Coordinates of C-alpha atoms and ligand atoms in Angstrom, one line a residue:
X9 CA -76.6 108.1 -88.9
X10 CA -75.7 108.0 -85.1
X11 CA -77.4 106.5 -82.6
X12 CA -77.5 108.0 -78.7
X13 CA -79.1 106.7 -75.6
X14 CA -82.7 108.2 -74.4
X15 CA -80.7 107.7 -71.0
X16 CA -78.6 110.1 -71.6
X17 CA -75.5 108.2 -70.2
X18 CA -73.6 106.2 -73.2
X19 CA -71.4 107.4 -76.0
X20 CA -73.2 107.7 -79.3
X21 CA -72.8 104.8 -81.5
X22 CA -73.2 103.3 -85.4
X23 CA -76.2 101.2 -86.8
X24 CA -74.4 98.3 -86.4
X25 CA -73.0 98.8 -82.8
X26 CA -77.1 99.8 -81.7
X27 CA -77.8 95.9 -83.0
X28 CA -75.1 94.4 -81.8
X29 CA -75.6 96.2 -78.2
X30 CA -79.2 95.9 -78.3
X31 CA -79.6 98.5 -75.3
X32 CA -76.9 100.8 -74.9
X33 CA -74.7 100.4 -71.4
X34 CA -76.5 102.9 -69.9
X35 CA -79.9 100.6 -70.2
X36 CA -81.1 103.5 -72.4
X37 CA -82.9 103.0 -75.5
X38 CA -81.2 103.8 -78.5
X39 CA -82.8 106.7 -81.0
X40 CA -81.8 108.0 -84.0
X41 CA -79.8 111.4 -84.0
X42 CA -81.8 112.8 -86.8
X43 CA -85.4 112.0 -88.0
X44 CA -85.0 111.7 -91.8
X45 CA -87.1 113.1 -93.9
X46 CA -88.3 111.1 -97.5
X47 CA -89.1 114.0 -100.6
X48 CA -92.4 114.6 -101.3
X49 CA -92.1 112.9 -104.2
X50 CA -91.5 109.9 -102.8
X51 CA -94.6 109.4 -101.1
X52 CA -96.7 111.5 -104.3
X53 CA -95.5 108.5 -106.6
X54 CA -95.6 105.8 -103.7
X55 CA -98.2 103.7 -106.2
X56 CA -95.2 103.3 -108.8
X57 CA -92.8 102.2 -106.6
X58 CA -92.0 98.7 -105.8
X59 CA -92.4 97.2 -102.1
X60 CA -88.0 97.0 -102.1
X61 CA -88.1 100.6 -103.1
X62 CA -90.2 101.9 -100.4
X63 CA -88.9 99.4 -97.9
X64 CA -85.1 100.3 -98.9
X65 CA -85.9 104.3 -99.4
X66 CA -87.4 104.3 -95.9
X67 CA -84.9 102.2 -94.1
X68 CA -81.6 103.6 -95.6
X69 CA -81.0 106.9 -94.0
X70 CA -81.1 104.5 -90.6
X71 CA -78.6 102.4 -91.5
X72 CA -76.2 104.6 -93.4
X73 CA -73.4 102.9 -94.3
X74 CA -73.2 99.9 -92.0
X75 CA -74.4 98.0 -94.8
X76 CA -73.8 98.5 -98.5
X77 CA -76.6 99.4 -100.7
X78 CA -77.0 96.1 -102.7
X79 CA -76.8 94.2 -99.5
X80 CA -79.7 96.3 -98.0
X81 CA -81.7 95.8 -101.0
X82 CA -81.0 91.9 -100.4
X83 CA -82.4 91.9 -97.0
X84 CA -85.6 94.2 -97.3
X85 CA -87.0 92.1 -100.4
X86 CA -86.0 89.2 -98.7
X87 CA -87.6 90.3 -95.3
X88 CA -90.7 91.0 -96.9
X89 CA -91.3 88.5 -99.4
X90 CA -95.3 87.9 -98.3
X91 CA -98.4 90.0 -99.1
X92 CA -99.7 92.8 -96.7
X93 CA -103.1 93.5 -97.8
X94 CA -105.3 96.2 -96.5
X95 CA -108.6 94.0 -96.6
X96 CA -112.7 96.5 -95.9
X97 CA -114.2 95.1 -92.6
X98 CA -116.7 97.5 -91.5
X99 CA -118.2 100.4 -93.6
X100 CA -115.2 103.1 -93.6
X101 CA -113.0 100.5 -91.2
X102 CA -110.3 98.2 -93.2
X103 CA -107.8 95.9 -91.4
X104 CA -104.0 95.9 -92.7
X105 CA -103.3 92.3 -92.5
X106 CA -99.9 91.3 -91.0
X107 CA -99.8 87.7 -90.7
X108 CA -99.0 86.2 -94.0
X109 CA -95.5 85.7 -93.0
X110 CA -93.9 82.1 -91.3
X111 CA -94.8 82.6 -87.7
X112 CA -98.2 84.2 -88.7
X113 CA -97.8 87.3 -86.9
X114 CA -96.1 90.8 -87.6
X115 CA -93.0 90.1 -85.7
X116 CA -91.5 88.2 -88.8
X117 CA -90.9 91.3 -90.4
X118 CA -88.9 92.7 -87.7
X119 CA -87.2 89.9 -86.4
X120 CA -86.3 88.7 -90.2
X121 CA -84.4 92.2 -90.6
X122 CA -82.8 92.1 -87.4
X123 CA -81.4 88.5 -88.0
X124 CA -80.1 89.1 -91.1
X125 CA -78.5 92.9 -90.1
X126 CA -76.9 90.7 -87.4
X127 CA -75.6 87.9 -89.2
X128 CA -74.2 90.2 -92.0
X129 CA -72.5 92.5 -88.9
X130 CA -71.5 88.8 -87.1
X131 CA -69.4 87.5 -90.5
X132 CA -66.6 90.2 -89.4
X133 CA -66.8 89.4 -85.6
X134 CA -64.3 86.8 -83.9
X135 CA -66.7 86.4 -81.1
X136 CA -70.2 84.8 -81.4
X137 CA -73.2 87.0 -80.7
X138 CA -76.4 85.8 -78.1
X139 CA -79.4 87.5 -78.2
X140 CA -81.8 87.2 -75.5
X141 CA -85.4 88.1 -75.5
X142 CA -88.3 87.6 -73.5
X143 CA -91.6 87.0 -75.2
X144 CA -95.4 87.6 -74.4
X145 CA -96.3 85.0 -77.0
X146 CA -95.2 86.1 -80.7
X147 CA -91.9 87.3 -80.8
X148 CA -90.5 84.1 -79.4
X149 CA -91.5 82.3 -82.5
X150 CA -90.4 85.4 -84.9
X151 CA -87.1 85.6 -83.5
X152 CA -86.5 81.6 -83.2
X153 CA -87.6 81.6 -87.1
X154 CA -85.7 84.6 -88.2
X155 CA -82.6 83.4 -86.8
X156 CA -82.5 80.2 -86.9
X157 CA -79.2 78.5 -88.6
X158 CA -77.7 82.1 -88.6
X159 CA -74.2 81.2 -88.1
X160 CA -72.4 82.6 -85.2
X161 CA -75.5 83.4 -83.5
X162 CA -77.3 81.8 -79.9
X163 CA -81.2 82.8 -79.6
X164 CA -81.8 82.3 -76.2
X165 CA -85.8 82.9 -75.7
X166 CA -87.7 83.3 -71.9
X167 CA -91.5 82.9 -71.8
X168 CA -93.9 83.1 -69.3
X169 CA -94.7 79.7 -68.3
X170 CA -98.6 78.7 -69.2
X171 CA -98.9 82.2 -70.3
X172 CA -98.6 81.8 -74.0
X173 CA -101.1 80.0 -76.8
X174 CA -100.0 76.4 -77.4
X175 CA -98.9 77.0 -80.9
X176 CA -96.7 80.1 -79.9
X177 CA -95.2 77.7 -77.8
X178 CA -94.6 75.1 -80.3
X179 CA -93.3 77.8 -82.5
X180 CA -90.3 78.6 -80.0
X181 CA -89.6 75.3 -78.5
X182 CA -89.6 73.2 -81.7
X183 CA -86.6 74.5 -83.8
X184 CA -83.6 73.3 -81.8
X185 CA -79.8 74.1 -84.2
X186 CA -79.0 77.6 -82.6
X187 CA -82.6 78.1 -80.2
X188 CA -82.9 77.9 -76.7
X189 CA -86.1 78.0 -75.4
X190 CA -86.4 78.6 -71.4
X191 CA -90.0 78.6 -69.5
X192 CA -90.0 80.7 -66.8
X193 CA -92.0 80.2 -63.7
X194 CA -93.5 84.0 -63.5
X195 CA -95.2 86.6 -66.1
X196 CA -93.6 88.2 -69.0
X197 CA -92.5 91.0 -67.3
X198 CA -90.2 88.5 -65.1
X199 CA -89.1 87.2 -68.3
X200 CA -88.1 90.9 -69.5
X201 CA -86.9 92.2 -65.8
X202 CA -84.5 88.8 -66.2
X203 CA -82.9 89.9 -69.7
X204 CA -82.7 93.5 -68.8
X205 CA -80.9 92.3 -65.6
X206 CA -78.4 89.7 -67.6
X207 CA -77.7 92.8 -69.7
X208 CA -76.2 94.5 -66.9
X209 CA -74.6 91.4 -65.5
X210 CA -70.7 91.9 -66.1
X211 CA -69.9 88.8 -65.4
X212 CA -72.1 87.6 -68.2
X213 CA -71.3 90.3 -70.5
X214 CA -67.5 89.7 -70.1
X215 CA -68.2 86.3 -71.2
X216 CA -70.6 86.7 -74.1
X217 CA -71.9 89.5 -76.7
X218 CA -75.3 89.6 -75.7
X219 CA -78.0 91.8 -77.6
X220 CA -81.7 92.2 -77.6
X221 CA -84.1 90.8 -80.5
X222 CA -86.8 93.0 -78.4
X223 CA -88.5 95.9 -79.7
X224 CA -86.1 97.5 -78.4
X225 CA -83.7 96.6 -80.8
X226 CA -83.6 99.3 -83.7
X227 CA -83.2 96.6 -86.5
X228 CA -86.7 95.1 -84.9
X229 CA -88.2 98.8 -84.1
X230 CA -87.6 100.6 -87.5
X231 CA -88.7 98.1 -90.3
X232 CA -92.1 98.1 -88.7
X233 CA -92.6 101.1 -90.7
X234 CA -92.5 99.4 -93.6
X235 CA -96.3 98.3 -93.3
X236 CA -97.8 101.5 -92.6
X237 CA -95.9 102.7 -96.0
X238 CA -97.3 99.9 -97.6
X239 CA -100.9 100.4 -96.3
X240 CA -100.4 104.3 -97.5
X241 CA -99.4 103.2 -100.9
X242 CA -102.2 101.0 -101.0
X243 CA -105.0 103.3 -99.9
X244 CA -103.6 106.4 -101.4
X245 CA -105.7 106.3 -104.6
X246 CA -109.1 106.6 -102.3
X247 CA -107.9 110.1 -101.4
X248 CA -109.2 109.9 -97.9
X249 CA -106.9 110.7 -94.5
X250 CA -106.1 107.5 -92.5
X251 CA -106.2 106.8 -88.9
X252 CA -104.1 103.8 -88.0
X253 CA -105.5 101.6 -85.0
X254 CA -102.5 99.7 -83.5
X255 CA -103.2 96.9 -81.0
X256 CA -100.4 97.8 -78.8
X257 CA -98.1 96.1 -76.0
X258 CA -94.7 96.8 -75.9
X259 CA -95.6 100.0 -78.2
X260 CA -92.8 99.2 -81.2
X261 CA -95.2 99.4 -83.7
X262 CA -97.3 101.9 -83.0
X263 CA -94.0 103.7 -82.6
X264 CA -92.6 102.8 -86.1
X265 CA -96.1 104.1 -87.9
X266 CA -95.7 107.6 -85.9
X267 CA -92.2 107.2 -87.1
X268 CA -93.1 107.1 -90.9
X269 CA -95.5 109.6 -90.0
X270 CA -92.6 111.6 -89.0
X271 CA -90.8 110.5 -92.4
X272 CA -93.6 112.3 -93.9
X273 CA -96.0 109.9 -94.5
X274 CA -99.4 111.9 -94.1
X275 CA -101.4 110.1 -91.5
X276 CA -104.5 112.1 -89.5
X277 CA -104.3 110.1 -86.6
X278 CA -103.0 107.2 -84.6
X279 CA -105.3 105.0 -81.8
X280 CA -102.8 102.9 -79.4
X281 CA -105.5 100.2 -78.1
X282 CA -104.9 98.0 -75.3
X283 CA -106.4 95.3 -73.5
X284 CA -106.9 95.9 -69.6
X285 CA -103.1 96.9 -69.5
X286 CA -104.1 100.6 -69.6
X287 CA -100.6 102.2 -68.7
X288 CA -100.6 104.6 -71.8
X289 CA -104.8 105.0 -72.1
X290 CA -104.2 106.4 -68.3
X291 CA -101.2 108.3 -69.6
X292 CA -103.1 110.1 -71.9
X293 CA -105.6 110.8 -69.7
X294 CA -103.7 112.3 -66.9
X295 CA -100.2 113.1 -68.1
X296 CA -99.0 110.6 -65.4
X297 CA -96.6 107.1 -66.6
X298 CA -97.5 104.7 -63.8
X299 CA -96.1 101.1 -65.0
X300 CA -98.0 98.5 -63.4
X301 CA -97.8 94.7 -63.0
X302 CA -99.2 93.1 -66.4
X303 CA -102.3 91.6 -66.2
X304 CA -103.2 88.1 -68.1
X305 CA -105.7 88.7 -71.2
X306 CA -107.0 87.1 -74.4
X307 CA -105.0 89.3 -76.1
X308 CA -101.5 87.8 -74.3
X309 CA -99.0 89.3 -76.8
X310 CA -100.1 92.6 -75.5
X311 CA -100.2 91.6 -71.9
X312 CA -97.0 94.5 -71.0
X313 CA -97.3 96.6 -67.9
X314 CA -94.4 99.0 -68.4
X315 CA -93.9 99.3 -72.4
X316 CA -90.5 100.0 -73.8
X317 CA -91.0 101.8 -76.4
X318 CA -93.0 104.9 -74.6
X319 CA -90.4 106.6 -74.4
X320 CA -89.2 106.6 -77.7
X321 CA -93.0 108.1 -78.9
X322 CA -93.0 110.9 -76.2
X323 CA -89.2 111.5 -77.5
X324 CA -90.8 111.7 -81.4
X325 CA -92.9 114.5 -80.3
X326 CA -90.7 116.4 -78.4
X327 CA -91.7 114.7 -74.9
X328 CA -94.2 117.4 -75.5
X329 CA -97.6 116.1 -74.3
X330 CA -100.0 118.5 -76.0
X331 CA -98.3 118.0 -79.4
X332 CA -98.9 113.9 -78.7
X333 CA -102.1 114.2 -78.3
X334 CA -102.3 116.2 -80.9
X335 CA -101.5 112.8 -82.6
X336 CA -102.4 110.4 -80.4
X337 CA -105.2 108.7 -78.5
X338 CA -105.5 105.8 -76.8
X339 CA -107.9 103.5 -75.2
X340 CA -108.2 100.0 -73.1
X341 CA -110.6 97.5 -73.7
X342 CA -111.8 94.3 -71.6
X343 CA -112.3 90.3 -72.7
X344 CA -115.7 91.0 -72.5
X345 CA -116.1 93.4 -74.9
X346 CA -112.8 92.0 -77.4
X347 CA -114.5 88.9 -77.7
X348 CA -118.2 90.6 -78.6
X349 CA -116.2 92.4 -81.0
X350 CA -115.1 89.2 -82.6
X351 CA -118.7 87.6 -82.6
X352 CA -120.4 90.8 -83.6
X353 CA -118.1 91.5 -86.9
X354 CA -117.8 88.0 -87.7
X355 CA -121.6 88.3 -87.6
X356 CA -122.1 91.1 -89.4
X357 CA -119.4 91.0 -91.6
X358 CA -118.1 87.3 -92.1
X359 CA -114.3 88.3 -91.3
X360 CA -112.8 86.7 -88.3
X361 CA -110.4 88.5 -86.5
X362 CA -108.1 87.6 -83.0
X363 CA -108.1 88.7 -80.6
X364 CA -105.2 91.7 -81.0
X365 CA -106.8 92.6 -84.3
X366 CA -110.2 92.6 -82.4
X367 CA -108.9 95.4 -79.6
X368 CA -107.6 97.2 -82.7
X369 CA -111.0 97.5 -84.1
X370 CA -112.4 98.6 -81.2
X371 CA -110.0 101.4 -80.7
X372 CA -110.6 102.5 -84.1
X373 CA -114.5 102.5 -84.1
X374 CA -114.4 104.1 -81.2
X375 CA -112.1 107.0 -82.6
X376 CA -113.9 107.0 -85.9
X377 CA -117.3 108.0 -84.9
X378 CA -116.3 111.2 -84.2
X379 CA -114.3 111.5 -87.8
X380 CA -116.3 109.7 -90.2
X381 CA -114.9 111.0 -93.4
X382 CA -111.2 109.3 -92.5
X383 CA -110.7 105.9 -93.6
X384 CA -109.9 104.2 -90.4
X385 CA -107.2 101.1 -90.5
X386 CA -106.5 98.7 -87.7
X387 CA -103.5 96.3 -87.9
X388 CA -104.7 92.3 -87.6
X389 CA -101.5 91.5 -86.1
X390 CA -101.6 88.0 -85.7
X391 CA -103.4 85.1 -87.6
X392 CA -106.5 83.7 -85.5
X393 CA -105.7 80.1 -85.3
X394 CA -102.4 81.5 -83.0
X395 CA -105.3 81.6 -80.7
X396 CA -107.3 78.4 -81.2
X397 CA -108.8 78.2 -77.2
X398 CA -109.7 82.4 -77.5
X399 CA -111.1 81.5 -81.1
X400 CA -113.0 78.1 -79.8
X401 CA -114.9 80.0 -76.6
X402 CA -116.6 82.7 -79.2
X403 CA -117.2 81.0 -82.4
X404 CA -119.2 77.6 -82.8
X405 CA -117.0 77.1 -86.4
X406 CA -114.0 75.3 -87.3
X407 CA -110.7 77.3 -88.3
X408 CA -108.8 75.4 -90.4
X409 CA -104.7 74.8 -89.3
X410 CA -102.7 76.8 -92.2
X411 CA -100.2 73.8 -93.7
X412 CA -96.8 75.1 -91.5
X413 CA -99.2 74.6 -88.4
X414 CA -100.2 70.9 -89.1
X415 CA -96.3 70.2 -89.4
X416 CA -95.7 71.8 -86.0
X417 CA -98.3 70.0 -83.7
X418 CA -96.3 66.8 -84.5
X419 CA -93.1 68.1 -83.3
X420 CA -91.5 67.9 -79.9
X421 CA -91.5 70.4 -77.5
X422 CA -87.9 71.0 -76.0
X423 CA -87.4 73.9 -73.5
X424 CA -85.8 73.8 -70.0
X425 CA -87.6 75.3 -67.0
X426 CA -85.9 78.4 -65.0
X427 CA -87.4 79.8 -62.3
X428 CA -85.5 82.8 -61.1
X429 CA -82.4 85.1 -62.4
X430 CA -80.0 83.0 -60.8
X431 CA -81.0 79.9 -63.0
X432 CA -80.2 82.2 -65.9
X433 CA -77.4 83.6 -64.9
X434 CA -76.3 79.7 -65.1
X435 CA -77.2 78.5 -67.9
X436 CA -75.9 82.0 -69.6
X437 CA -72.0 81.3 -68.2
X438 CA -72.3 77.4 -68.8
Ligands
LIG1 C1 -96.4 91.7 -80.3 C2 -98.0 92.0 -80.4 C3 -98.5 92.7 -80.5 C4 -98.0 94.4 -79.5 O1 -96.9 95.0 -80.5 P1 -96.0 96.1 -79.9 O2 -95.5 96.3 -80.6 O3 -95.5 95.3 -78.8 O4 -97.2 97.0 -79.2 C5 -99.7 92.7 -80.7 N1 -100.6 91.6 -81.2 C6 -99.5 90.5 -81.9 C7 -100.7 89.6 -82.5 C8 -98.4 90.2 -81.2 O5 -97.7 89.6 -81.1

């Protein structure tokens, strides 16, 4: 499979090169030259296929011959070694729980897949690769965990000071080894801008091979297709058409779901649920795409004012607004509405949603009002415990700390403070 840049100014390249570069030299996102099709029998017999088989068959056309079959099978089975259950919550609304991985958020699968691909590729590279990544909350921990100890790879994580939760900060600042955390005096958008500038800075790129582990990297983005396929496998016997509601920030996860749909998976509709950062809901209403500065919310991993992957979603539907509208709805919800939904669902059903999942729930509920015969699935993208302060403000009961989080609480946070791009440059040149 070859990849091209959506900015159209860079040469086409292989999966390997797209993963190592992260972003094309013209700053465009890489996109596959063709969208492969899975055989109808794959979907007809999906309940008889193992997790590894489903994942391997979905991802292998995108990887091509960059990784041999046995190695790729090993990678997907290691990456998917925990559960992704679909759990009924409220009438015809179920949730797909994506938080059973090591850092308790859905980014574990993409981060671990990318780390293993890069680990495989760096075996025959002379130069060390530096993974430079901005996080609004959960990416940092997932990337740190996925890349910890991978030979030939250094990881530098930028996170906005005071805007990630305590557990999120601990997950990315306590590992040491090949992982360095930079605390940025600014917002997530500032972190993301600094990362983008570093990629364009030839002083830095002349010295270090940089790559990105944000969902702009195809090896982070594409494996997220697995979630949707595994949800389809679990619910197919119910014989209902599926609606997926995805709590969205940078729009990588939902974009992967849409890609799974394009591979041939039957899906009735997608809902992109956002917090107050409502660039996409506004776009779906007006057809005008206007990036805005991000605003801080209680679903902080979705505080994104200019979602990187939205351009890929438009591309998947041939940049045709009406066609896109046939597959995607989008709505935005306030923090108050999110808290209310968390309290209401917990009281009526006993199910505890985290703030991100709750935004997904709200988007789904709204859509399902007019589509009661469908099966709605919202993605629970993080374990509620990651947002302890929010949980404590909504619920009057304590949420037990999982074991791996308990040990985190005793570890020393280590980070370097930076305030500007110049500081980042000094660090990367040093
Ligand atoms: C990253 C994240 C999101 C947003 O996912 P995107 O792929 O950026 O849209 C939603 N929820 C949680 C908990 C996250 O960590």
